Amino acid sequence: MPSQNALRVAVVGTGKMGADHVRRLQQVISGARVTAVVDIDAERVRGLADGIDGCTAYTEPAAALAAPDVDAVLIASPGPAHEAALIDALAHDLPVLCEKPLTPDAASALRVLEAEQRLGHRRIQVGFMRRYDVEYAKLKRLLDSGELGRALLLHHRHRNLSMPEWFTNEMLINDSVVHEMDVTRWLLDQEITAITVLKPAPTSHAPAGMNDPQFVLLETEAGALADVEMFGHCGYGYQVTAEAVCERGTARIGDEPGPRVSVDGRWGGRITPDYVERFEDAYDREVQAWVDATRQGLVTGPSVWDGYAAAAVCEAGVRSQHEGRRVEVDLIERPVFYG
Ligand code: ISE
């Protein structure tokens, strides 16, 4: 909850995710308050700022980032706007939590990677919030413990009720499957080396021209495989699951968040409608961790390297989507700076 010497945050981009982060920072997170909101939609941003004590509305990120009452930045604008805001935040040496994707392509992600290295210390955390989901975190600990042996396969399912009408085929990779790219790298501690995107006959519920669902195959440096069913218009709810197949056993998450209700001769449960609700706790934990670390002068969580590596896989994925073939991922060597 906002307090006197709380971290003063500028939220850049106040669409669905940005507005939810403003609410979160004001009402859920301790040690932070929102002092600036930025959006090209002047009316929307003024409306938001009017409801928050000591908060100024801006239509340009640069003006907010230069404001004397801003200590840190949360970027939730569309991916193509991230690079300029990130470079500007680094120029002001401001701590950043940047929603995924870091940037929409590998070249721009590389420019951010180089800018942060030039600054000489980490400042940016990338918003791969699934790492903060309780079940994903348990799966990570289980795999790291070695109890199940070496991981051989990951099966991911990523289903959305529907997609906004401006959502494109490429965004199914860049904005949606990017999560599975990150969790695959993170769960297995391996880079992804190649990707194949397959396009089965589309559902009649997808807009004309959209290949939905898509089936994505990721290959990793140690020879594990991960498959992703990406379904943007499943029509019944938001569902994200993962299963690891290892040498001595398997582990599945995301199936049944509960409660499992038995009534009237049947059993079942509720399916969340969207990611804001399904991953609400993960977002809370992610933003609280960022605020806590920032107040201690630390940077934790997914790094610009993680954002760049995912962007490189996305780029190869979009090429595979267009060319209908397996594409190898072109990744620079990991700089010592990123450990
Ligand atoms: C959205 O941008 C997200 O990040 C969600 O987690 C994902 O499930 C959805 O497909 C994306 O559009």
mmCIF file of C-alpha atoms and ligand atoms in Angstrom:
data_model
loop_
_atom_site.group_PDB
_atom_site.id
_atom_site.type_symbol
_atom_site.label_atom_id
_atom_site.label_comp_id
_atom_site.label_asym_id
_atom_site.label_seq_id
_atom_site.Cartn_x
_atom_site.Cartn_y
_atom_site.Cartn_z
ATOM 1 C CA MET A 1 0.000 0.000 0.000
ATOM 2 C CA PRO A 2 1.236 3.518 -0.713
ATOM 3 C CA SER A 3 3.260 5.051 2.125
ATOM 4 C CA GLN A 4 5.384 8.146 2.695
ATOM 5 C CA ASN A 5 8.741 6.916 1.406
ATOM 6 C CA ALA A 6 7.294 4.438 -1.068
ATOM 7 C CA LEU A 7 8.918 3.782 -4.452
ATOM 8 C CA ARG A 8 7.426 6.351 -6.850
ATOM 9 C CA VAL A 9 6.491 4.503 -10.033
ATOM 10 C CA ALA A 10 5.626 5.736 -13.534
ATOM 11 C CA VAL A 11 3.379 3.314 -15.407
ATOM 12 C CA VAL A 12 3.862 3.623 -19.178
ATOM 13 C CA GLY A 13 0.890 2.260 -21.145
ATOM 14 C CA THR A 14 -2.483 2.039 -19.457
ATOM 15 C CA GLY A 15 -4.336 -0.545 -21.550
ATOM 16 C CA LYS A 16 -5.630 -3.806 -20.030
ATOM 17 C CA MET A 17 -2.329 -4.812 -18.376
ATOM 18 C CA GLY A 18 -1.087 -1.305 -17.524
ATOM 19 C CA ALA A 19 -4.368 -0.321 -15.854
ATOM 20 C CA ASP A 20 -4.288 -3.570 -13.867
ATOM 21 C CA HIS A 21 -0.726 -2.790 -12.729
ATOM 22 C CA VAL A 22 -1.794 0.712 -11.636
ATOM 23 C CA ARG A 23 -4.544 -0.865 -9.497
ATOM 24 C CA ARG A 24 -2.074 -3.443 -8.168
ATOM 25 C CA LEU A 25 0.588 -0.863 -7.250
ATOM 26 C CA GLN A 26 -1.979 1.343 -5.515
ATOM 27 C CA GLN A 27 -4.042 -1.324 -3.748
ATOM 28 C CA VAL A 28 -2.071 -4.548 -3.372
ATOM 29 C CA ILE A 29 1.660 -3.900 -3.363
ATOM 30 C CA SER A 30 3.410 -2.519 -0.309
ATOM 31 C CA GLY A 31 6.193 0.039 -0.613
ATOM 32 C CA ALA A 32 5.127 1.642 -3.899
ATOM 33 C CA ARG A 33 2.800 4.304 -5.250
ATOM 34 C CA VAL A 34 1.985 5.514 -8.760
ATOM 35 C CA THR A 35 3.151 9.093 -9.365
ATOM 36 C CA ALA A 36 2.906 9.136 -13.180
ATOM 37 C CA VAL A 37 0.770 7.441 -15.792
ATOM 38 C CA VAL A 38 1.537 7.637 -19.496
ATOM 39 C CA ASP A 39 -0.633 6.840 -22.505
ATOM 40 C CA ILE A 40 -1.162 8.246 -25.987
ATOM 41 C CA ASP A 41 -4.869 8.282 -25.125
ATOM 42 C CA ALA A 42 -4.911 11.643 -23.273
ATOM 43 C CA GLU A 43 -8.452 11.262 -21.992
ATOM 44 C CA ARG A 44 -7.924 7.781 -20.571
ATOM 45 C CA VAL A 45 -4.679 8.724 -18.846
ATOM 46 C CA ARG A 46 -6.158 11.897 -17.354
ATOM 47 C CA GLY A 47 -9.100 9.890 -16.022
ATOM 48 C CA LEU A 48 -6.713 7.432 -14.360
ATOM 49 C CA ALA A 49 -4.464 10.134 -12.854
ATOM 50 C CA ASP A 50 -7.472 12.039 -11.503
ATOM 51 C CA GLY A 51 -8.324 9.060 -9.298
ATOM 52 C CA ILE A 52 -4.855 8.861 -7.688
ATOM 53 C CA ASP A 53 -3.437 11.339 -5.174
ATOM 54 C CA GLY A 54 -0.209 12.971 -6.372
ATOM 55 C CA CYS A 55 -0.280 11.320 -9.797
ATOM 56 C CA THR A 56 0.416 13.215 -13.047
ATOM 57 C CA ALA A 57 -0.869 12.229 -16.494
ATOM 58 C CA TYR A 58 1.516 12.285 -19.476
ATOM 59 C CA THR A 59 1.114 11.428 -23.152
ATOM 60 C CA GLU A 60 4.894 11.084 -23.734
ATOM 61 C CA PRO A 61 7.049 8.565 -21.805
ATOM 62 C CA ALA A 62 10.099 10.890 -22.036
ATOM 63 C CA ALA A 63 8.371 13.606 -19.977
ATOM 64 C CA ALA A 64 7.362 11.150 -17.231
ATOM 65 C CA LEU A 65 10.807 9.559 -17.064
ATOM 66 C CA ALA A 66 12.406 12.994 -16.596
ATOM 67 C CA ALA A 67 9.980 13.969 -13.790
ATOM 68 C CA PRO A 68 11.594 14.557 -10.368
ATOM 69 C CA ASP A 69 8.965 12.449 -8.555
ATOM 70 C CA VAL A 70 9.651 9.240 -10.516
ATOM 71 C CA ASP A 71 12.026 6.608 -9.030
ATOM 72 C CA ALA A 72 11.171 3.619 -11.220
ATOM 73 C CA VAL A 73 9.222 2.650 -14.343
ATOM 74 C CA LEU A 74 6.769 -0.102 -15.174
ATOM 75 C CA ILE A 75 6.420 -0.431 -18.965
ATOM 76 C CA ALA A 76 3.163 -1.972 -20.176
ATOM 77 C CA SER A 77 2.784 -0.299 -23.577
ATOM 78 C CA PRO A 78 2.607 -2.407 -26.781
ATOM 79 C CA GLY A 79 5.870 -4.258 -27.598
ATOM 80 C CA PRO A 80 6.971 -1.991 -30.491
ATOM 81 C CA ALA A 81 7.032 1.011 -28.094
ATOM 82 C CA HIS A 82 9.302 -0.705 -25.535
ATOM 83 C CA GLU A 83 12.746 -0.051 -27.023
ATOM 84 C CA ALA A 84 12.520 3.769 -26.911
ATOM 85 C CA ALA A 85 11.136 3.773 -23.351
ATOM 86 C CA LEU A 86 13.780 1.272 -22.168
ATOM 87 C CA ILE A 87 16.682 3.221 -23.697
ATOM 88 C CA ASP A 88 15.327 6.397 -22.126
ATOM 89 C CA ALA A 89 14.927 4.753 -18.712
ATOM 90 C CA LEU A 90 18.523 3.510 -18.901
ATOM 91 C CA ALA A 91 19.672 7.048 -19.806
ATOM 92 C CA HIS A 92 18.035 8.215 -16.538
ATOM 93 C CA ASP A 93 19.449 5.144 -14.721
ATOM 94 C CA LEU A 94 15.918 4.209 -13.617
ATOM 95 C CA PRO A 95 14.939 0.683 -12.507
ATOM 96 C CA VAL A 96 12.430 -0.889 -14.899
ATOM 97 C CA LEU A 97 9.899 -3.685 -14.911
ATOM 98 C CA CYS A 98 9.108 -4.221 -18.604
ATOM 99 C CA GLU A 99 6.122 -6.335 -19.641
ATOM 100 C CA LYS A 100 6.903 -9.058 -22.176
ATOM 101 C CA PRO A 101 7.936 -9.085 -24.929
ATOM 102 C CA LEU A 102 11.077 -7.077 -24.113
ATOM 103 C CA THR A 103 10.951 -5.858 -27.735
ATOM 104 C CA PRO A 104 9.314 -7.442 -30.796
ATOM 105 C CA ASP A 105 12.513 -8.544 -32.565
ATOM 106 C CA ALA A 106 16.027 -9.716 -31.765
ATOM 107 C CA ALA A 107 17.886 -6.693 -33.225
ATOM 108 C CA SER A 108 16.039 -4.213 -30.996
ATOM 109 C CA ALA A 109 16.405 -6.529 -27.961
ATOM 110 C CA LEU A 110 20.138 -6.644 -28.688
ATOM 111 C CA ARG A 111 20.289 -2.840 -28.711
ATOM 112 C CA VAL A 112 18.699 -2.798 -25.231
ATOM 113 C CA LEU A 113 21.139 -5.514 -24.085
ATOM 114 C CA GLU A 114 24.067 -3.403 -25.293
ATOM 115 C CA ALA A 115 22.683 -0.213 -23.700
ATOM 116 C CA GLU A 116 22.327 -1.895 -20.298
ATOM 117 C CA GLN A 117 25.857 -3.266 -20.508
ATOM 118 C CA ARG A 118 27.170 0.207 -21.405
ATOM 119 C CA LEU A 119 25.445 1.529 -18.271
ATOM 120 C CA GLY A 120 27.490 -1.029 -16.360
ATOM 121 C CA HIS A 121 24.824 -2.488 -14.062
ATOM 122 C CA ARG A 122 21.516 -4.298 -14.478
ATOM 123 C CA ARG A 123 18.457 -2.074 -14.311
ATOM 124 C CA ILE A 124 15.775 -4.005 -16.220
ATOM 125 C CA GLN A 125 13.565 -6.892 -15.112
ATOM 126 C CA VAL A 126 11.461 -8.496 -17.868
ATOM 127 C CA GLY A 127 7.841 -9.346 -17.032
ATOM 128 C CA PHE A 128 7.848 -13.093 -17.593
ATOM 129 C CA MET A 129 5.379 -13.500 -14.730
ATOM 130 C CA ARG A 130 4.856 -17.246 -15.053
ATOM 131 C CA ARG A 131 8.138 -17.682 -13.164
ATOM 132 C CA TYR A 132 6.252 -16.232 -10.155
ATOM 133 C CA ASP A 133 3.272 -18.598 -10.457
ATOM 134 C CA VAL A 134 3.218 -20.982 -7.479
ATOM 135 C CA GLU A 135 2.777 -24.112 -9.596
ATOM 136 C CA TYR A 136 5.447 -23.192 -12.149
ATOM 137 C CA ALA A 137 7.820 -22.387 -9.278
ATOM 138 C CA LYS A 138 7.117 -25.816 -7.713
ATOM 139 C CA LEU A 139 7.747 -27.529 -11.050
ATOM 140 C CA LYS A 140 11.040 -25.635 -11.368
ATOM 141 C CA ARG A 141 12.114 -26.728 -7.871
ATOM 142 C CA LEU A 142 11.131 -30.335 -8.606
ATOM 143 C CA LEU A 143 13.130 -30.414 -11.844
ATOM 144 C CA ASP A 144 16.114 -28.715 -10.182
ATOM 145 C CA SER A 145 16.022 -31.245 -7.297
ATOM 146 C CA GLY A 146 16.804 -34.058 -9.731
ATOM 147 C CA GLU A 147 14.145 -36.311 -8.144
ATOM 148 C CA LEU A 148 12.564 -37.074 -11.524
ATOM 149 C CA GLY A 149 15.867 -37.365 -13.375
ATOM 150 C CA ARG A 150 16.728 -35.520 -16.585
ATOM 151 C CA ALA A 151 13.863 -33.757 -18.384
ATOM 152 C CA LEU A 152 13.255 -35.204 -21.853
ATOM 153 C CA LEU A 153 10.075 -33.481 -23.015
ATOM 154 C CA LEU A 154 7.808 -30.605 -22.059
ATOM 155 C CA HIS A 155 4.178 -30.459 -23.221
ATOM 156 C CA HIS A 156 2.632 -27.001 -23.009
ATOM 157 C CA ARG A 157 -0.998 -26.062 -23.631
ATOM 158 C CA HIS A 158 -1.855 -22.370 -23.972
ATOM 159 C CA ARG A 159 -5.502 -21.657 -24.695
ATOM 160 C CA ASN A 160 -7.234 -18.281 -24.761
ATOM 161 C CA LEU A 161 -11.001 -17.857 -24.781
ATOM 162 C CA SER A 162 -10.585 -15.490 -27.755
ATOM 163 C CA MET A 163 -8.181 -12.832 -28.990
ATOM 164 C CA PRO A 164 -8.751 -9.096 -29.489
ATOM 165 C CA GLU A 165 -9.636 -8.279 -33.107
ATOM 166 C CA TRP A 166 -6.265 -6.539 -33.667
ATOM 167 C CA PHE A 167 -4.344 -9.699 -32.750
ATOM 168 C CA THR A 168 -2.239 -11.065 -35.645
ATOM 169 C CA ASN A 169 -0.830 -14.445 -36.606
ATOM 170 C CA GLU A 170 2.653 -13.205 -35.679
ATOM 171 C CA MET A 171 1.426 -12.059 -32.252
ATOM 172 C CA LEU A 172 0.369 -15.623 -31.471
ATOM 173 C CA ILE A 173 4.120 -16.301 -31.451
ATOM 174 C CA ASN A 174 5.515 -12.941 -30.206
ATOM 175 C CA ASP A 175 2.943 -12.181 -27.495
ATOM 176 C CA SER A 176 1.582 -15.590 -26.542
ATOM 177 C CA VAL A 177 4.022 -18.462 -27.218
ATOM 178 C CA VAL A 178 6.809 -16.168 -25.951
ATOM 179 C CA HIS A 179 5.721 -17.282 -22.446
ATOM 180 C CA GLU A 180 6.382 -20.948 -23.252
ATOM 181 C CA MET A 181 9.730 -20.012 -24.795
ATOM 182 C CA ASP A 182 10.707 -18.345 -21.541
ATOM 183 C CA VAL A 183 9.444 -21.080 -19.208
ATOM 184 C CA THR A 184 11.070 -23.773 -21.349
ATOM 185 C CA ARG A 185 14.466 -22.000 -21.120
ATOM 186 C CA TRP A 186 13.953 -21.381 -17.409
ATOM 187 C CA LEU A 187 12.618 -24.825 -16.407
ATOM 188 C CA LEU A 188 15.315 -26.680 -18.314
ATOM 189 C CA ASP A 189 18.142 -24.172 -17.854
ATOM 190 C CA GLN A 190 18.904 -24.489 -21.543
ATOM 191 C CA GLU A 191 18.751 -22.258 -24.586
ATOM 192 C CA ILE A 192 16.341 -23.041 -27.421
ATOM 193 C CA THR A 193 18.210 -23.810 -30.630
ATOM 194 C CA ALA A 194 15.486 -24.406 -33.242
ATOM 195 C CA ILE A 195 11.753 -23.941 -33.742
ATOM 196 C CA THR A 196 9.101 -25.362 -36.066
ATOM 197 C CA VAL A 197 5.641 -23.797 -36.277
ATOM 198 C CA LEU A 198 2.918 -26.020 -37.752
ATOM 199 C CA LYS A 199 -0.475 -24.729 -38.840
ATOM 200 C CA PRO A 200 -3.330 -27.238 -38.729
ATOM 201 C CA ALA A 201 -6.651 -26.423 -40.423
ATOM 202 C CA PRO A 202 -7.928 -23.393 -38.472
ATOM 203 C CA THR A 203 -10.974 -23.263 -36.244
ATOM 204 C CA SER A 204 -13.967 -21.560 -37.812
ATOM 205 C CA HIS A 205 -13.973 -19.220 -34.766
ATOM 206 C CA ALA A 206 -10.693 -17.559 -35.781
ATOM 207 C CA PRO A 207 -10.816 -14.398 -37.931
ATOM 208 C CA ALA A 208 -10.202 -14.934 -41.659
ATOM 209 C CA GLY A 209 -6.487 -15.319 -42.355
ATOM 210 C CA MET A 210 -5.506 -16.303 -38.810
ATOM 211 C CA ASN A 211 -3.912 -19.710 -38.362
ATOM 212 C CA ASP A 212 -5.408 -20.784 -35.090
ATOM 213 C CA PRO A 213 -4.493 -23.124 -33.450
ATOM 214 C CA GLN A 214 -0.760 -23.386 -34.090
ATOM 215 C CA PHE A 215 1.493 -26.207 -32.958
ATOM 216 C CA VAL A 216 5.029 -25.218 -32.029
ATOM 217 C CA LEU A 217 8.027 -27.476 -31.535
ATOM 218 C CA LEU A 218 11.058 -26.149 -29.646
ATOM 219 C CA GLU A 219 14.434 -27.916 -29.626
ATOM 220 C CA THR A 220 16.931 -27.214 -26.853
ATOM 221 C CA GLU A 221 20.712 -27.250 -26.738
ATOM 222 C CA ALA A 222 20.862 -30.523 -24.760
ATOM 223 C CA GLY A 223 18.389 -32.284 -27.059
ATOM 224 C CA ALA A 224 15.132 -31.930 -25.085
ATOM 225 C CA LEU A 225 11.923 -31.158 -27.012
ATOM 226 C CA ALA A 226 9.050 -28.910 -25.963
ATOM 227 C CA ASP A 227 5.741 -28.749 -27.797
ATOM 228 C CA VAL A 228 3.210 -25.943 -27.463
ATOM 229 C CA GLU A 229 -0.430 -26.086 -28.448
ATOM 230 C CA MET A 230 -1.270 -22.411 -28.977
ATOM 231 C CA PHE A 231 -5.005 -21.939 -29.337
ATOM 232 C CA GLY A 232 -6.227 -18.346 -29.431
ATOM 233 C CA HIS A 233 -9.970 -18.943 -29.829
ATOM 234 C CA CYS A 234 -10.771 -22.097 -27.851
ATOM 235 C CA GLY A 235 -14.092 -20.512 -26.919
ATOM 236 C CA TYR A 236 -14.499 -21.833 -23.367
ATOM 237 C CA GLY A 237 -11.925 -20.146 -21.109
ATOM 238 C CA TYR A 238 -8.256 -19.417 -20.437
ATOM 239 C CA GLN A 239 -6.191 -22.531 -19.820
ATOM 240 C CA VAL A 240 -2.449 -22.890 -19.398
ATOM 241 C CA THR A 241 -0.888 -26.220 -18.479
ATOM 242 C CA ALA A 242 2.559 -27.795 -18.602
ATOM 243 C CA GLU A 243 3.853 -31.322 -18.220
ATOM 244 C CA ALA A 244 7.457 -32.379 -17.846
ATOM 245 C CA VAL A 245 8.405 -35.886 -18.938
ATOM 246 C CA CYS A 246 11.601 -36.983 -17.215
ATOM 247 C CA GLU A 247 13.684 -40.146 -17.003
ATOM 248 C CA ARG A 248 12.100 -41.338 -13.758
ATOM 249 C CA GLY A 249 8.675 -39.718 -13.762
ATOM 250 C CA THR A 250 6.412 -36.960 -15.034
ATOM 251 C CA ALA A 251 4.963 -33.801 -13.472
ATOM 252 C CA ARG A 252 1.931 -31.791 -14.583
ATOM 253 C CA ILE A 253 0.726 -28.353 -13.537
ATOM 254 C CA GLY A 254 -2.160 -26.027 -14.298
ATOM 255 C CA ASP A 255 -4.918 -28.593 -14.717
ATOM 256 C CA GLU A 256 -7.122 -28.058 -11.764
ATOM 257 C CA PRO A 257 -6.765 -24.826 -9.812
ATOM 258 C CA GLY A 258 -9.834 -25.855 -7.793
ATOM 259 C CA PRO A 259 -12.103 -25.991 -5.988
ATOM 260 C CA ARG A 260 -13.298 -29.233 -7.550
ATOM 261 C CA VAL A 261 -17.003 -29.236 -6.802
ATOM 262 C CA SER A 262 -19.267 -32.285 -6.673
ATOM 263 C CA VAL A 263 -22.978 -31.445 -6.835
ATOM 264 C CA ASP A 264 -26.161 -32.686 -8.495
ATOM 265 C CA GLY A 265 -24.595 -35.931 -9.685
ATOM 266 C CA ARG A 266 -21.647 -34.282 -11.460
ATOM 267 C CA TRP A 267 -18.243 -32.870 -10.617
ATOM 268 C CA GLY A 268 -16.283 -29.968 -12.049
ATOM 269 C CA GLY A 269 -14.785 -26.550 -11.519
ATOM 270 C CA ARG A 270 -14.547 -23.084 -12.967
ATOM 271 C CA ILE A 271 -12.187 -22.091 -15.784
ATOM 272 C CA THR A 272 -10.804 -18.545 -15.535
ATOM 273 C CA PRO A 273 -11.743 -16.279 -18.477
ATOM 274 C CA ASP A 274 -8.365 -14.597 -18.986
ATOM 275 C CA TYR A 275 -4.738 -14.265 -17.928
ATOM 276 C CA VAL A 276 -5.380 -11.285 -15.633
ATOM 277 C CA GLU A 277 -7.424 -13.560 -13.374
ATOM 278 C CA ARG A 278 -5.563 -16.856 -13.975
ATOM 279 C CA PHE A 279 -2.179 -15.306 -13.173
ATOM 280 C CA GLU A 280 -3.348 -12.641 -10.709
ATOM 281 C CA ASP A 281 -1.238 -14.070 -7.856
ATOM 282 C CA ALA A 282 1.778 -14.428 -10.126
ATOM 283 C CA TYR A 283 1.502 -10.770 -11.197
ATOM 284 C CA ASP A 284 1.163 -9.717 -7.548
ATOM 285 C CA ARG A 285 4.247 -11.687 -6.537
ATOM 286 C CA GLU A 286 6.213 -10.451 -9.548
ATOM 287 C CA VAL A 287 5.493 -6.766 -8.926
ATOM 288 C CA GLN A 288 6.046 -7.076 -5.151
ATOM 289 C CA ALA A 289 9.394 -8.798 -5.772
ATOM 290 C CA TRP A 290 10.383 -6.017 -8.191
ATOM 291 C CA VAL A 291 9.414 -3.267 -5.727
ATOM 292 C CA ASP A 292 11.209 -4.988 -2.815
ATOM 293 C CA ALA A 293 14.385 -5.580 -4.827
ATOM 294 C CA THR A 294 14.352 -2.060 -6.267
ATOM 295 C CA ARG A 295 14.007 -0.489 -2.817
ATOM 296 C CA GLN A 296 17.096 -2.433 -1.773
ATOM 297 C CA GLY A 297 18.992 -1.286 -4.872
ATOM 298 C CA LEU A 298 18.876 -4.786 -6.370
ATOM 299 C CA VAL A 299 17.730 -6.179 -9.718
ATOM 300 C CA THR A 300 16.362 -9.722 -9.669
ATOM 301 C CA GLY A 301 14.069 -11.785 -11.883
ATOM 302 C CA PRO A 302 14.206 -12.361 -15.646
ATOM 303 C CA SER A 303 16.943 -10.267 -17.253
ATOM 304 C CA VAL A 304 17.427 -8.493 -20.563
ATOM 305 C CA TRP A 305 19.343 -11.616 -21.632
ATOM 306 C CA ASP A 306 16.157 -13.652 -21.037
ATOM 307 C CA GLY A 307 14.171 -11.076 -23.019
ATOM 308 C CA TYR A 308 16.694 -11.111 -25.867
ATOM 309 C CA ALA A 309 16.895 -14.930 -25.973
ATOM 310 C CA ALA A 310 13.082 -15.160 -26.153
ATOM 311 C CA ALA A 311 13.008 -12.461 -28.870
ATOM 312 C CA ALA A 312 15.528 -14.456 -30.937
ATOM 313 C CA VAL A 313 13.327 -17.571 -30.655
ATOM 314 C CA CYS A 314 10.237 -15.500 -31.563
ATOM 315 C CA GLU A 315 11.980 -14.145 -34.643
ATOM 316 C CA ALA A 316 12.888 -17.659 -35.782
ATOM 317 C CA GLY A 317 9.308 -18.733 -34.947
ATOM 318 C CA VAL A 318 7.732 -16.066 -37.129
ATOM 319 C CA ARG A 319 10.074 -17.052 -39.962
ATOM 320 C CA SER A 320 9.055 -20.692 -39.505
ATOM 321 C CA GLN A 321 5.402 -19.631 -39.466
ATOM 322 C CA HIS A 322 5.861 -17.799 -42.802
ATOM 323 C CA GLU A 323 8.163 -20.288 -44.527
ATOM 324 C CA GLY A 324 6.625 -23.524 -43.227
ATOM 325 C CA ARG A 325 9.950 -25.065 -42.186
ATOM 326 C CA ARG A 326 12.202 -25.657 -39.164
ATOM 327 C CA VAL A 327 14.317 -22.570 -38.398
ATOM 328 C CA GLU A 328 17.455 -22.461 -36.256
ATOM 329 C CA VAL A 329 17.713 -19.749 -33.611
ATOM 330 C CA ASP A 330 20.478 -17.200 -34.107
ATOM 331 C CA LEU A 331 21.763 -16.211 -30.642
ATOM 332 C CA ILE A 332 24.891 -14.266 -29.695
ATOM 333 C CA GLU A 333 27.134 -15.723 -27.010
ATOM 334 C CA ARG A 334 25.800 -14.942 -23.519
ATOM 335 C CA PRO A 335 27.752 -11.941 -22.158
ATOM 336 C CA VAL A 336 29.576 -12.497 -18.841
ATOM 337 C CA PHE A 337 27.601 -9.450 -17.586
ATOM 338 C CA TYR A 338 24.457 -11.643 -17.449
ATOM 339 C CA GLY A 339 26.121 -14.417 -15.423
HETATM 340 C C1 ISE B 1 -1.199 -11.860 -23.536
HETATM 341 O O1 ISE B 1 -0.476 -10.742 -23.984
HETATM 342 C C2 ISE B 1 -0.461 -12.519 -22.432
HETATM 343 O O2 ISE B 1 0.612 -12.171 -22.040
HETATM 344 C C3 ISE B 1 -1.106 -13.746 -21.923
HETATM 345 O O3 ISE B 1 -0.396 -14.312 -20.874
HETATM 346 C C4 ISE B 1 -1.238 -14.730 -23.049
HETATM 347 O O4 ISE B 1 -1.887 -15.879 -22.602
HETATM 348 C C5 ISE B 1 -2.049 -14.134 -24.178
HETATM 349 O O5 ISE B 1 -2.140 -15.065 -25.226
HETATM 350 C C6 ISE B 1 -1.384 -12.846 -24.681
HETATM 351 O O6 ISE B 1 -2.205 -12.252 -25.641
#
